[in-house]
């Protein structure tokens, strides 16, 4: 019957898809763990032997962080306002996520 054919196709799909999905998850997890290990190594070097920073570099860095925060807040507010005007019920979540993810230039 048609139900038996659909069930067989679904079982074959699951048999083929689950190992492929598991392999993909493991490979992505491997990349994430490798990146995290490198991050920990760099963090260890930075904590145990910090770079000397003079006052000018410190001032530039603080002004960069202030401007970056203001730009992220402005962009997040614009995005949140747009979604609020479009009656999106999740606009506060998107406002916060936009604000936070804009700090990372590769994401925002």
Short mmCIF file of C-alpha atoms in Angstrom, two decimals, residues 31-102:
data_model
loop_
_atom_site.label_atom_id
_atom_site.label_comp_id
_atom_site.label_asym_id
_atom_site.label_seq_id
_atom_site.Cartn_x
_atom_site.Cartn_y
_atom_site.Cartn_z
CA UNK A 31 36.42 22.72 14.46
CA UNK A 32 34.76 24.55 17.35
CA UNK A 33 36.84 22.70 19.93
CA UNK A 34 40.05 23.36 18.00
CA UNK A 35 39.22 27.08 17.82
CA UNK A 36 38.39 27.09 21.52
CA UNK A 37 41.71 25.43 22.34
CA UNK A 38 43.59 28.05 20.32
CA UNK A 39 41.59 30.75 22.10
CA UNK A 40 42.62 29.32 25.48
CA UNK A 41 46.26 29.21 24.42
CA UNK A 42 46.19 32.85 23.29
CA UNK A 43 44.34 33.83 26.46
CA UNK A 44 46.97 32.12 28.57
CA UNK A 45 49.78 33.97 26.82
CA UNK A 46 47.91 37.25 27.18
CA UNK A 47 47.18 36.74 30.89
CA UNK A 48 50.69 35.64 31.85
CA UNK A 49 52.58 38.13 29.69
CA UNK A 50 50.35 41.13 28.85
CA UNK A 51 51.51 43.64 26.29
CA UNK A 52 52.59 47.00 27.67
CA UNK A 53 50.14 49.72 26.67
CA UNK A 54 50.93 53.41 26.94
CA UNK A 55 48.36 56.13 27.65
CA UNK A 56 47.76 57.03 23.98
CA UNK A 57 46.94 53.46 23.00
CA UNK A 58 44.68 53.15 26.04
CA UNK A 59 42.85 56.37 25.10
CA UNK A 60 42.34 55.24 21.49
CA UNK A 61 41.11 51.84 22.64
CA UNK A 62 38.61 53.37 25.11
CA UNK A 63 37.30 55.78 22.47
CA UNK A 64 36.95 52.90 20.00
CA UNK A 65 34.93 50.87 22.50
CA UNK A 66 32.72 53.86 23.30
CA UNK A 67 32.04 54.59 19.63
CA UNK A 68 31.50 50.90 18.87
CA UNK A 69 28.98 50.67 21.71
CA UNK A 70 27.12 53.76 20.50
CA UNK A 71 27.00 52.52 16.91
CA UNK A 72 25.83 49.06 17.99
CA UNK A 73 23.14 50.58 20.21
CA UNK A 74 21.97 52.87 17.40
CA UNK A 75 21.87 50.05 14.85
CA UNK A 76 20.13 47.72 17.31
CA UNK A 77 17.59 50.42 18.14
CA UNK A 78 16.87 51.04 14.46
CA UNK A 79 16.44 47.32 13.88
CA UNK A 80 14.24 46.95 16.97
CA UNK A 81 12.10 49.95 15.96
CA UNK A 82 11.66 48.57 12.44
CA UNK A 83 10.61 45.16 13.76
CA UNK A 84 8.31 46.77 16.33
CA UNK A 85 6.63 48.79 13.55
CA UNK A 86 6.22 45.55 11.58
CA UNK A 87 4.46 44.03 14.63
CA UNK A 88 7.12 41.37 15.17
CA UNK A 89 6.52 39.97 18.67
CA UNK A 90 10.21 39.08 19.09
CA UNK A 91 11.57 42.56 18.44
CA UNK A 92 13.20 42.89 21.91
CA UNK A 93 15.14 39.66 21.34
CA UNK A 94 16.30 40.86 17.92
CA UNK A 95 17.25 44.25 19.37
CA UNK A 96 19.48 42.61 21.99
CA UNK A 97 20.96 40.10 19.54
CA UNK A 98 21.68 42.83 16.98
CA UNK A 99 23.32 44.98 19.63
CA UNK A 100 25.51 42.15 20.95
CA UNK A 101 26.41 40.51 17.66
CA UNK A 102 27.48 43.78 16.06
#
